[in-house]
Amino acid sequence: MVDGIGTLVILGAGGDLAKRLLLPGLGQLLDADRGHDFRLIGVGFDEMTDDEWRARVADSFAAGEATGPRARAVAGETRYLRADVTKPDDLRRILASVTGVPALYFALPPKVTIAACAALRTVGVPKGTVLGLEKPFGTDLRSAQALNRKLVTLVPETHIHRVDHFLGKSTVLNLLGLRFANRIFEQVWSSEHVERVDIRFDETLALEGRAGYYDKAGALVDMIQSHLLLVMAIVAMEPPSSLDAEDLRGAMTQVLRATRVWDGDAVTASRRARYGAGSIDGHKIPAYDKEPGVDPELATETLAEVTVGIENWRWAGVPFHLRSGKALSDKRQEVVITFKDVPHRPYGFTGNPGPACLRISLNPDSIELDLNINGEGNPFTIDRVRLDVNFAAGEMAPYGEVLHGVLSDDPTLSVRADAVEECWRIVAPVLAAWRKNDVPLDSYRAGSTGPTAWR
Ligand code: BG6
């Protein structure tokens, strides 16, 4: 058994995040039997009976194919409390109902989390309390700094888990093995041999009824400010001496501290666009600004691209292109390392398929190495060949993995305070340029690859 957490309290239990991601991951974690023994309490603003809540938990566990005895036991005895988590009296009532050390998981929008943490300070928390917080952490650099200052007055930094489920993706974790358990890659992992790095997360999903959250975030904050910059930090970090929380997170933060928008110019280093009506896989998709709950005045982007540079000895001069968008034609979700071309190709060879590249795909989980070799037939013609390997799926969905970290109070896969602040600092000039309208909001058809002019 993992000592410690006696009760997991999900604040925002009635929300979409809890239903679609958190609870299925939790069910898988229970089935994986990694030694946790806790009670579950759901807290939400809406009225719900214990039985309704239990049915909801069981449904979400089933959606994650978690139907084992431990998942069933937790779903069968969980309780639901109706509460306004920004009110100290309600928080006292919640804390009075926990047994053992609580883990409080804020599955709430950033503004509500900030207000709840302020209220929690007047109440105090039991010794050993662990906090789990969803991204986006704060709404900008200043609010993230203020929230960090508040949180450490509640519990020590080591008990604060800023959750980013991309750090629980098995292929993101495989990057560590690929880089640091193979001598061959580390030798070429620098500006001397790498031309550019692309980190891309194109989704075919559109808004999915999430206007309340997404319309205020947009693609840049939803994906690049958090997930993609952290993936970049793993791709670009110096080899840590161990995988413990201090070494790993220290190495990641160092990369982020060295990162700036390309050429220091947010206008030339970024692009944004919003989808119009179209169709994906035969389903009609309405224009983003016609979706219920969207305020067209906010000019929220659904596709964002930012180029950054890492200003250190290893990476100076290599552009890192980060891109993510919704309602696109393909799920291209990958990290692509494009190597520099060879310094000289012996005279006599024909054909040039371009430089070698390494593609780490997050969907499906695989690695592909594109190399140039002598083609079939004429041995003096250079052709492309692909070496590829698919990874077996991880034991659990990413949320199971990050929840394991929270419930074991192991911060290795949670984002440290300084890393979150660096991520906001990196995107701040882009957000400012977009707010001033210095970068046009382009448009693309839902189901396309993006604006025609970007191709
Ligand atoms: C979430 C974003 O954090 O990550 C979503 O809020 C996005 O907009 C999702 O769709 C993508 O991650 P995954 O693992 O669900 O593909």
Short mmCIF file of C-alpha atoms and ligand atoms in Angstrom, two decimals:
data_model
loop_
_atom_site.label_atom_id
_atom_site.label_comp_id
_atom_site.label_asym_id
_atom_site.label_seq_id
_atom_site.Cartn_x
_atom_site.Cartn_y
_atom_site.Cartn_z
CA MET A 1 0.00 0.00 0.00
CA VAL A 2 1.12 3.57 -0.65
CA ASP A 3 1.00 5.34 2.72
CA GLY A 4 -0.69 8.61 3.01
CA ILE A 5 -3.74 9.72 1.14
CA GLY A 6 -6.93 8.61 2.90
CA THR A 7 -9.43 10.57 0.83
CA LEU A 8 -9.33 11.92 -2.70
CA VAL A 9 -11.64 14.91 -3.03
CA ILE A 10 -12.46 15.99 -6.57
CA LEU A 11 -13.57 19.62 -6.61
CA GLY A 12 -15.53 20.21 -9.78
CA ALA A 13 -16.78 16.63 -9.80
CA GLY A 14 -19.79 17.41 -11.99
CA GLY A 15 -17.65 18.86 -14.79
CA ASP A 16 -16.61 17.53 -18.16
CA LEU A 17 -12.97 17.05 -17.18
CA ALA A 18 -13.86 14.80 -14.24
CA LYS A 19 -16.24 12.77 -16.35
CA ARG A 20 -14.17 12.34 -19.52
CA LEU A 21 -10.59 12.18 -18.26
CA LEU A 22 -10.06 12.19 -14.52
CA LEU A 23 -12.47 9.44 -13.45
CA PRO A 24 -11.62 7.01 -16.30
CA GLY A 25 -7.90 7.48 -15.41
CA LEU A 26 -8.69 6.97 -11.73
CA GLY A 27 -10.57 3.75 -12.46
CA GLN A 28 -7.61 2.43 -14.46
CA LEU A 29 -5.25 3.33 -11.63
CA LEU A 30 -7.43 1.38 -9.18
CA ASP A 31 -7.52 -1.63 -11.50
CA ALA A 32 -3.75 -1.45 -11.99
CA ASP A 33 -3.52 -1.96 -8.23
CA ARG A 34 -0.52 0.24 -7.55
CA GLY A 35 -1.14 0.11 -3.83
CA HIS A 36 -3.57 3.00 -3.26
CA ASP A 37 -6.25 2.73 -0.62
CA PHE A 38 -8.45 5.82 -0.40
CA ARG A 39 -12.06 6.97 -0.33
CA LEU A 40 -13.42 9.19 -3.05
CA ILE A 41 -15.55 12.27 -2.46
CA GLY A 42 -17.01 14.29 -5.32
CA VAL A 43 -17.76 17.97 -4.73
CA GLY A 44 -19.77 20.09 -7.12
CA PHE A 45 -21.98 23.13 -7.37
CA ASP A 46 -25.02 21.22 -8.66
CA GLU A 47 -27.42 19.11 -6.64
CA MET A 48 -26.76 15.38 -6.99
CA THR A 49 -27.62 12.45 -4.72
CA ASP A 50 -24.94 9.98 -3.64
CA ASP A 51 -26.57 7.36 -5.84
CA GLU A 52 -26.55 9.61 -8.91
CA TRP A 53 -22.90 10.40 -8.28
CA ARG A 54 -22.03 6.70 -7.81
CA ALA A 55 -23.70 5.86 -11.12
CA ARG A 56 -21.74 8.64 -12.79
CA VAL A 57 -18.45 7.38 -11.35
CA ALA A 58 -19.26 3.81 -12.40
CA ASP A 59 -20.06 5.03 -15.95
CA SER A 60 -16.79 6.94 -16.21
CA PHE A 61 -14.82 3.99 -14.83
CA ALA A 62 -16.53 1.76 -17.41
CA ALA A 63 -15.63 4.27 -20.15
CA GLY A 64 -12.00 3.71 -19.14
CA GLU A 65 -12.66 -0.05 -19.13
CA ALA A 66 -12.04 -0.09 -15.39
CA THR A 67 -14.46 -2.64 -14.00
CA GLY A 68 -12.22 -4.58 -11.61
CA PRO A 69 -13.05 -5.17 -7.92
CA ARG A 70 -11.11 -2.16 -6.60
CA ALA A 71 -12.69 0.25 -9.08
CA ARG A 72 -16.13 -1.20 -8.26
CA ALA A 73 -15.54 -0.88 -4.52
CA VAL A 74 -14.56 2.80 -4.75
CA ALA A 75 -17.47 3.58 -7.09
CA GLY A 76 -19.86 1.79 -4.75
CA GLU A 77 -19.06 3.75 -1.61
CA THR A 78 -18.11 7.21 -2.94
CA ARG A 79 -20.05 10.23 -1.64
CA TYR A 80 -21.08 13.52 -3.16
CA LEU A 81 -21.18 16.91 -1.46
CA ARG A 82 -22.88 19.93 -2.91
CA ALA A 83 -20.73 22.97 -2.11
CA ASP A 84 -19.47 26.33 -3.27
CA VAL A 85 -15.71 25.84 -2.94
CA THR A 86 -15.06 29.57 -2.83
CA LYS A 87 -16.91 29.77 0.54
CA PRO A 88 -14.86 29.03 3.70
CA ASP A 89 -17.83 27.42 5.50
CA ASP A 90 -18.38 24.99 2.63
CA LEU A 91 -14.68 24.13 2.59
CA ARG A 92 -14.79 23.42 6.36
CA ARG A 93 -17.69 21.06 5.76
CA ILE A 94 -15.75 19.26 3.00
CA LEU A 95 -12.62 18.88 5.15
CA ALA A 96 -14.72 17.61 8.09
CA SER A 97 -15.95 14.75 5.93
CA VAL A 98 -12.54 13.35 4.92
CA THR A 99 -10.78 10.45 6.61
CA GLY A 100 -7.01 10.40 6.83
CA VAL A 101 -4.86 12.77 4.81
CA PRO A 102 -6.79 14.41 1.96
CA ALA A 103 -5.73 15.03 -1.62
CA LEU A 104 -7.75 17.96 -2.92
CA TYR A 105 -7.97 17.89 -6.71
CA PHE A 106 -9.09 21.14 -8.34
CA ALA A 107 -10.82 20.11 -11.58
CA LEU A 108 -12.05 23.68 -11.95
CA PRO A 109 -11.53 26.67 -14.25
CA PRO A 110 -8.48 28.79 -13.24
CA LYS A 111 -10.50 31.69 -11.80
CA VAL A 112 -12.53 29.40 -9.51
CA THR A 113 -9.36 27.58 -8.43
CA ILE A 114 -7.75 30.91 -7.51
CA ALA A 115 -10.84 31.94 -5.47
CA ALA A 116 -11.05 28.51 -3.80
CA CYS A 117 -7.37 28.63 -2.78
CA ALA A 118 -7.89 32.10 -1.29
CA ALA A 119 -10.84 30.78 0.74
CA LEU A 120 -8.84 27.71 1.77
CA ARG A 121 -6.22 29.96 3.33
CA THR A 122 -8.75 31.26 5.83
CA VAL A 123 -9.74 27.68 6.68
CA GLY A 124 -6.35 25.93 6.71
CA VAL A 125 -5.78 22.31 5.69
CA PRO A 126 -4.85 19.18 7.67
CA LYS A 127 -1.16 18.29 7.95
CA GLY A 128 0.14 16.39 4.91
CA THR A 129 -2.65 17.62 2.57
CA VAL A 130 -1.79 17.21 -1.09
CA LEU A 131 -3.12 19.60 -3.75
CA GLY A 132 -3.70 18.68 -7.39
CA LEU A 133 -4.29 21.54 -9.82
CA GLU A 134 -5.34 21.41 -13.44
CA LYS A 135 -3.89 23.47 -16.24
CA PRO A 136 -4.11 26.26 -17.22
CA PHE A 137 -2.46 27.25 -13.97
CA GLY A 138 -3.57 30.86 -13.56
CA THR A 139 -4.60 33.04 -16.46
CA ASP A 140 -1.30 34.83 -17.10
CA LEU A 141 2.17 35.23 -15.58
CA ARG A 142 1.05 37.52 -12.78
CA SER A 143 -1.89 35.40 -11.69
CA ALA A 144 0.27 32.24 -11.82
CA GLN A 145 2.88 33.94 -9.62
CA ALA A 146 0.19 35.11 -7.20
CA LEU A 147 -1.36 31.63 -7.07
CA ASN A 148 2.04 30.03 -6.44
CA ARG A 149 2.67 32.45 -3.57
CA LYS A 150 -0.73 31.60 -2.08
CA LEU A 151 -0.32 27.84 -2.42
CA VAL A 152 2.96 27.63 -0.53
CA THR A 153 1.30 29.29 2.46
CA LEU A 154 -1.13 26.33 2.46
CA VAL A 155 1.18 23.35 1.87
CA PRO A 156 4.89 22.92 0.95
CA GLU A 157 5.79 23.00 -2.75
CA THR A 158 6.48 19.23 -2.72
CA HIS A 159 2.79 18.61 -1.92
CA ILE A 160 1.59 20.78 -4.82
CA HIS A 161 0.90 18.84 -8.00
CA ARG A 162 0.35 21.01 -11.04
CA VAL A 163 -1.02 18.38 -13.33
CA ASP A 164 -0.21 18.22 -17.02
CA HIS A 165 -1.43 14.95 -18.46
CA PHE A 166 1.03 15.18 -21.38
CA LEU A 167 3.75 14.30 -18.86
CA GLY A 168 1.86 11.06 -18.23
CA LYS A 169 1.73 10.10 -21.93
CA SER A 170 3.78 6.97 -22.40
CA THR A 171 5.43 8.25 -25.59
CA VAL A 172 6.47 11.49 -23.92
CA LEU A 173 8.05 9.36 -21.19
CA ASN A 174 9.58 7.14 -23.89
CA LEU A 175 11.48 10.21 -25.06
CA LEU A 176 13.54 9.94 -21.91
CA GLY A 177 14.49 6.35 -22.71
CA LEU A 178 15.19 7.15 -26.35
CA ARG A 179 17.47 10.05 -25.51
CA PHE A 180 19.22 8.85 -22.41
CA ALA A 181 19.47 5.09 -22.84
CA ASN A 182 21.01 5.23 -26.35
CA ARG A 183 24.37 6.69 -27.04
CA ILE A 184 23.72 7.31 -30.74
CA PHE A 185 21.10 10.05 -30.40
CA GLU A 186 22.78 12.17 -27.76
CA GLN A 187 25.77 12.68 -30.09
CA VAL A 188 23.64 14.42 -32.71
CA TRP A 189 21.21 16.15 -30.34
CA SER A 190 22.35 19.77 -30.79
CA SER A 191 22.50 22.72 -33.14
CA GLU A 192 25.56 21.19 -34.75
CA HIS A 193 23.40 18.46 -36.32
CA VAL A 194 19.78 19.52 -35.93
CA GLU A 195 18.19 21.90 -38.43
CA ARG A 196 14.80 22.36 -36.76
CA VAL A 197 12.37 20.75 -34.35
CA ASP A 198 8.60 20.64 -34.92
CA ILE A 199 6.23 19.83 -32.09
CA ARG A 200 2.76 19.54 -33.45
CA PHE A 201 -0.58 18.52 -31.99
CA ASP A 202 -3.30 18.78 -34.64
CA GLU A 203 -6.71 17.52 -33.52
CA THR A 204 -9.76 16.55 -35.52
CA LEU A 205 -11.91 17.33 -32.46
CA ALA A 206 -13.73 20.65 -32.60
CA LEU A 207 -15.09 22.56 -29.59
CA GLU A 208 -16.99 19.60 -28.09
CA GLY A 209 -19.28 21.82 -26.01
CA ARG A 210 -16.37 23.36 -24.08
CA ALA A 211 -17.00 27.02 -24.98
CA GLY A 212 -17.18 28.04 -21.29
CA TYR A 213 -13.52 27.18 -20.85
CA TYR A 214 -12.01 27.18 -24.34
CA ASP A 215 -13.35 30.50 -25.57
CA LYS A 216 -11.31 32.29 -22.89
CA ALA A 217 -8.22 30.13 -23.38
CA GLY A 218 -7.76 29.50 -27.12
CA ALA A 219 -5.25 27.14 -28.72
CA LEU A 220 -2.18 29.02 -27.48
CA VAL A 221 -3.06 28.83 -23.78
CA ASP A 222 -4.90 25.51 -23.97
CA MET A 223 -2.08 23.60 -25.65
CA ILE A 224 1.15 25.51 -26.33
CA GLN A 225 1.55 27.39 -23.04
CA SER A 226 1.33 24.13 -21.14
CA HIS A 227 1.57 20.79 -22.93
CA LEU A 228 3.79 21.58 -25.91
CA LEU A 229 6.34 23.71 -24.06
CA LEU A 230 6.74 20.91 -21.52
CA VAL A 231 7.22 18.33 -24.26
CA MET A 232 9.81 20.68 -25.77
CA ALA A 233 11.58 20.88 -22.41
CA ILE A 234 11.90 17.08 -22.35
CA VAL A 235 13.14 17.00 -25.95
CA ALA A 236 15.74 19.70 -25.34
CA MET A 237 16.89 19.25 -21.74
CA GLU A 238 20.38 18.34 -20.60
CA PRO A 239 20.78 14.72 -19.44
CA PRO A 240 19.62 14.62 -15.80
CA SER A 241 21.69 12.50 -13.44
CA SER A 242 18.56 10.76 -12.13
CA LEU A 243 14.85 10.68 -12.83
CA ASP A 244 13.92 11.96 -9.41
CA ALA A 245 11.70 15.00 -9.14
CA GLU A 246 14.49 17.48 -8.42
CA ASP A 247 16.80 16.40 -11.24
CA LEU A 248 14.14 15.94 -13.89
CA ARG A 249 12.16 19.07 -13.15
CA GLY A 250 15.33 21.11 -12.67
CA ALA A 251 16.57 20.09 -16.13
CA MET A 252 13.19 20.94 -17.69
CA THR A 253 13.02 24.35 -16.04
CA GLN A 254 16.53 25.20 -17.23
CA VAL A 255 15.41 24.77 -20.83
CA LEU A 256 12.31 26.88 -20.30
CA ARG A 257 14.35 29.64 -18.67
CA ALA A 258 16.47 29.83 -21.84
CA THR A 259 13.47 29.94 -24.21
CA ARG A 260 12.24 33.08 -25.98
CA VAL A 261 10.08 33.74 -29.01
CA TRP A 262 12.17 33.49 -32.16
CA ASP A 263 14.23 36.64 -32.87
CA GLY A 264 12.48 38.29 -29.93
CA ASP A 265 9.63 39.25 -32.28
CA ALA A 266 6.23 37.81 -31.35
CA VAL A 267 4.64 39.22 -34.52
CA THR A 268 6.85 37.36 -36.99
CA ALA A 269 7.19 34.32 -34.72
CA SER A 270 3.49 33.53 -34.42
CA ARG A 271 0.34 32.84 -36.45
CA ARG A 272 -3.25 32.29 -35.41
CA ALA A 273 -6.44 31.21 -37.09
CA ARG A 274 -10.01 30.16 -36.36
CA TYR A 275 -12.06 27.48 -38.08
CA GLY A 276 -15.11 28.18 -40.15
CA ALA A 277 -17.86 25.72 -41.10
CA GLY A 278 -16.78 22.47 -42.70
CA SER A 279 -16.94 18.75 -42.16
CA ILE A 280 -14.76 16.07 -40.61
CA ASP A 281 -15.24 12.36 -41.30
CA GLY A 282 -18.62 13.10 -42.84
CA HIS A 283 -19.85 15.12 -39.83
CA LYS A 284 -20.83 18.73 -40.34
CA ILE A 285 -18.95 21.16 -38.09
CA PRO A 286 -20.42 24.63 -37.52
CA ALA A 287 -18.14 27.67 -37.68
CA TYR A 288 -16.41 28.20 -34.32
CA ASP A 289 -18.01 31.59 -33.81
CA LYS A 290 -21.48 30.08 -34.31
CA GLU A 291 -20.97 27.45 -31.58
CA PRO A 292 -23.22 27.91 -28.53
CA GLY A 293 -21.51 29.91 -25.79
CA VAL A 294 -18.83 31.44 -28.05
CA ASP A 295 -18.37 35.21 -27.92
CA PRO A 296 -17.11 36.21 -31.41
CA GLU A 297 -15.82 39.50 -29.94
CA LEU A 298 -13.13 37.56 -28.06
CA ALA A 299 -11.58 36.56 -31.42
CA THR A 300 -10.39 33.28 -29.90
CA GLU A 301 -8.00 31.30 -32.07
CA THR A 302 -8.49 27.57 -32.60
CA LEU A 303 -5.13 27.08 -34.34
CA ALA A 304 -1.90 28.57 -33.06
CA GLU A 305 1.72 28.42 -34.16
CA VAL A 306 4.67 29.87 -32.31
CA THR A 307 8.38 29.56 -33.09
CA VAL A 308 10.74 29.76 -30.16
CA GLY A 309 14.48 29.52 -29.71
CA ILE A 310 16.40 28.04 -26.81
CA GLU A 311 19.25 30.37 -26.10
CA ASN A 312 21.93 28.08 -24.75
CA TRP A 313 25.09 26.43 -26.06
CA ARG A 314 23.32 23.29 -27.24
CA TRP A 315 20.41 24.83 -29.12
CA ALA A 316 21.22 28.42 -30.13
CA GLY A 317 20.06 28.97 -33.73
CA VAL A 318 17.65 26.00 -33.93
CA PRO A 319 13.99 26.97 -34.39
CA PHE A 320 11.46 24.99 -32.36
CA HIS A 321 8.07 25.27 -34.10
CA LEU A 322 5.11 24.60 -31.83
CA ARG A 323 1.69 24.19 -33.36
CA SER A 324 -1.70 23.03 -32.19
CA GLY A 325 -5.21 23.37 -33.50
CA LYS A 326 -8.71 21.97 -33.52
CA ALA A 327 -11.06 20.79 -36.27
CA LEU A 328 -8.18 19.90 -38.61
CA SER A 329 -8.16 17.18 -41.24
CA ASP A 330 -5.63 14.87 -39.53
CA LYS A 331 -4.50 13.96 -36.06
CA ARG A 332 -0.87 14.79 -36.67
CA GLN A 333 0.54 14.66 -33.17
CA GLU A 334 4.29 14.36 -33.20
CA VAL A 335 7.75 15.63 -32.46
CA VAL A 336 9.91 15.80 -35.58
CA ILE A 337 13.66 16.33 -35.37
CA THR A 338 14.97 17.33 -38.79
CA PHE A 339 18.70 16.88 -39.08
CA LYS A 340 21.04 19.06 -41.13
CA ASP A 341 22.04 17.81 -44.51
CA VAL A 342 25.42 16.13 -44.91
CA PRO A 343 28.32 18.57 -45.49
CA HIS A 344 29.16 16.92 -48.81
CA ARG A 345 27.43 14.32 -50.96
CA PRO A 346 29.97 12.38 -53.06
CA TYR A 347 29.76 13.37 -56.74
CA GLY A 348 28.12 10.63 -58.71
CA PHE A 349 25.11 10.09 -56.42
CA THR A 350 21.77 11.13 -57.86
CA GLY A 351 18.56 11.88 -56.00
CA ASN A 352 18.24 13.92 -52.82
CA PRO A 353 15.18 13.13 -50.70
CA GLY A 354 16.19 15.75 -48.11
CA PRO A 355 17.89 15.40 -44.75
CA ALA A 356 17.26 12.52 -42.36
CA CYS A 357 14.61 13.01 -39.72
CA LEU A 358 13.38 11.34 -36.56
CA ARG A 359 9.64 11.39 -35.91
CA ILE A 360 8.24 10.55 -32.50
CA SER A 361 4.52 10.16 -32.96
CA LEU A 362 2.15 10.64 -30.04
CA ASN A 363 -0.76 9.15 -31.97
CA PRO A 364 -0.31 6.30 -32.75
CA ASP A 365 2.62 5.89 -30.38
CA SER A 366 5.60 5.16 -32.60
CA ILE A 367 9.08 6.19 -33.63
CA GLU A 368 10.13 6.54 -37.25
CA LEU A 369 13.60 7.26 -38.52
CA ASP A 370 13.73 8.43 -42.13
CA LEU A 371 17.14 7.71 -43.64
CA ASN A 372 18.67 8.07 -47.08
CA ILE A 373 20.17 4.95 -48.59
CA ASN A 374 21.07 3.61 -51.99
CA GLY A 375 17.85 2.79 -53.74
CA GLU A 376 16.74 -0.37 -55.41
CA GLY A 377 18.20 -0.92 -58.85
CA ASN A 378 20.75 1.78 -59.54
CA PRO A 379 23.10 1.79 -56.49
CA PHE A 380 24.13 5.39 -57.16
CA THR A 381 20.63 6.75 -56.64
CA ILE A 382 19.75 7.85 -53.12
CA ASP A 383 16.27 6.93 -51.85
CA ARG A 384 14.35 7.26 -48.63
CA VAL A 385 13.82 4.40 -46.24
CA ARG A 386 11.82 4.41 -43.04
CA LEU A 387 12.73 2.40 -39.95
CA ASP A 388 9.75 2.36 -37.65
CA VAL A 389 8.54 0.78 -34.47
CA ASN A 390 5.17 1.02 -32.72
CA PHE A 391 4.98 1.18 -28.96
CA ALA A 392 2.63 -0.95 -26.97
CA ALA A 393 0.02 1.16 -25.17
CA GLY A 394 0.90 2.21 -21.61
CA GLU A 395 -0.69 0.36 -18.69
CA MET A 396 -2.99 3.31 -18.06
CA ALA A 397 -4.22 6.44 -19.78
CA PRO A 398 -2.07 9.52 -19.01
CA TYR A 399 -4.50 10.67 -16.32
CA GLY A 400 -4.02 7.37 -14.47
CA GLU A 401 -0.27 7.96 -14.51
CA VAL A 402 -0.43 11.55 -13.25
CA LEU A 403 -3.04 10.65 -10.60
CA HIS A 404 -0.68 7.95 -9.36
CA GLY A 405 1.88 10.73 -8.84
CA VAL A 406 -0.64 12.88 -6.92
CA LEU A 407 -1.87 10.03 -4.73
CA SER A 408 1.66 8.82 -3.97
CA ASP A 409 2.66 12.44 -3.38
CA ASP A 410 5.50 11.97 -5.88
CA PRO A 411 5.96 15.24 -7.77
CA THR A 412 8.17 13.83 -10.57
CA LEU A 413 5.43 14.16 -13.20
CA SER A 414 3.91 17.37 -11.90
CA VAL A 415 4.95 20.78 -13.04
CA ARG A 416 7.09 22.80 -10.68
CA ALA A 417 6.11 26.38 -9.77
CA ASP A 418 8.99 27.99 -11.65
CA ALA A 419 8.32 25.94 -14.81
CA VAL A 420 4.71 27.10 -14.95
CA GLU A 421 5.78 30.70 -14.58
CA GLU A 422 8.40 30.31 -17.32
CA CYS A 423 5.76 28.90 -19.67
CA TRP A 424 3.58 31.97 -19.12
CA ARG A 425 6.60 34.27 -19.57
CA ILE A 426 7.46 32.63 -22.91
CA VAL A 427 3.99 33.13 -24.41
CA ALA A 428 3.32 36.56 -22.82
CA PRO A 429 4.70 38.59 -25.79
CA VAL A 430 2.58 36.53 -28.20
CA LEU A 431 -0.58 37.02 -26.16
CA ALA A 432 0.17 40.77 -26.02
CA ALA A 433 0.73 41.01 -29.80
CA TRP A 434 -2.50 39.09 -30.49
CA ARG A 435 -4.46 41.27 -28.08
CA LYS A 436 -3.24 44.37 -29.94
CA ASN A 437 -4.25 42.70 -33.21
CA ASP A 438 -0.69 42.94 -34.53
CA VAL A 439 -1.07 39.39 -35.88
CA PRO A 440 -4.11 38.79 -38.11
CA LEU A 441 -6.66 36.16 -37.13
CA ASP A 442 -6.72 33.97 -40.26
CA SER A 443 -9.42 31.46 -41.00
CA TYR A 444 -9.57 27.86 -42.23
CA ARG A 445 -12.27 25.43 -43.15
CA ALA A 446 -13.04 22.81 -40.51
CA GLY A 447 -11.60 19.56 -41.82
CA SER A 448 -8.76 21.22 -43.74
CA THR A 449 -5.05 21.37 -42.86
CA GLY A 450 -5.26 25.04 -41.87
CA PRO A 451 -5.42 28.38 -43.73
CA THR A 452 -4.58 28.03 -47.43
CA ALA A 453 -2.07 30.86 -47.17
CA TRP A 454 -0.08 28.94 -44.54
CA ARG A 455 0.66 25.98 -46.78
C1 BG6 B 1 -6.40 19.08 -23.05
C2 BG6 B 1 -6.95 20.24 -23.82
O1 BG6 B 1 -5.57 19.53 -22.02
O2 BG6 B 1 -5.67 18.24 -23.93
C3 BG6 B 1 -7.85 19.75 -24.93
O3 BG6 B 1 -7.69 21.09 -22.94
C4 BG6 B 1 -7.13 18.77 -25.81
O4 BG6 B 1 -8.31 20.85 -25.70
C5 BG6 B 1 -6.47 17.67 -24.97
O5 BG6 B 1 -8.07 18.20 -26.70
C6 BG6 B 1 -5.57 16.81 -25.85
O6 BG6 B 1 -5.03 15.77 -25.14
P1 BG6 B 1 -5.44 14.25 -25.37
O7 BG6 B 1 -4.47 13.49 -24.58
O8 BG6 B 1 -6.83 14.15 -24.85
O9 BG6 B 1 -5.38 14.02 -26.83
#
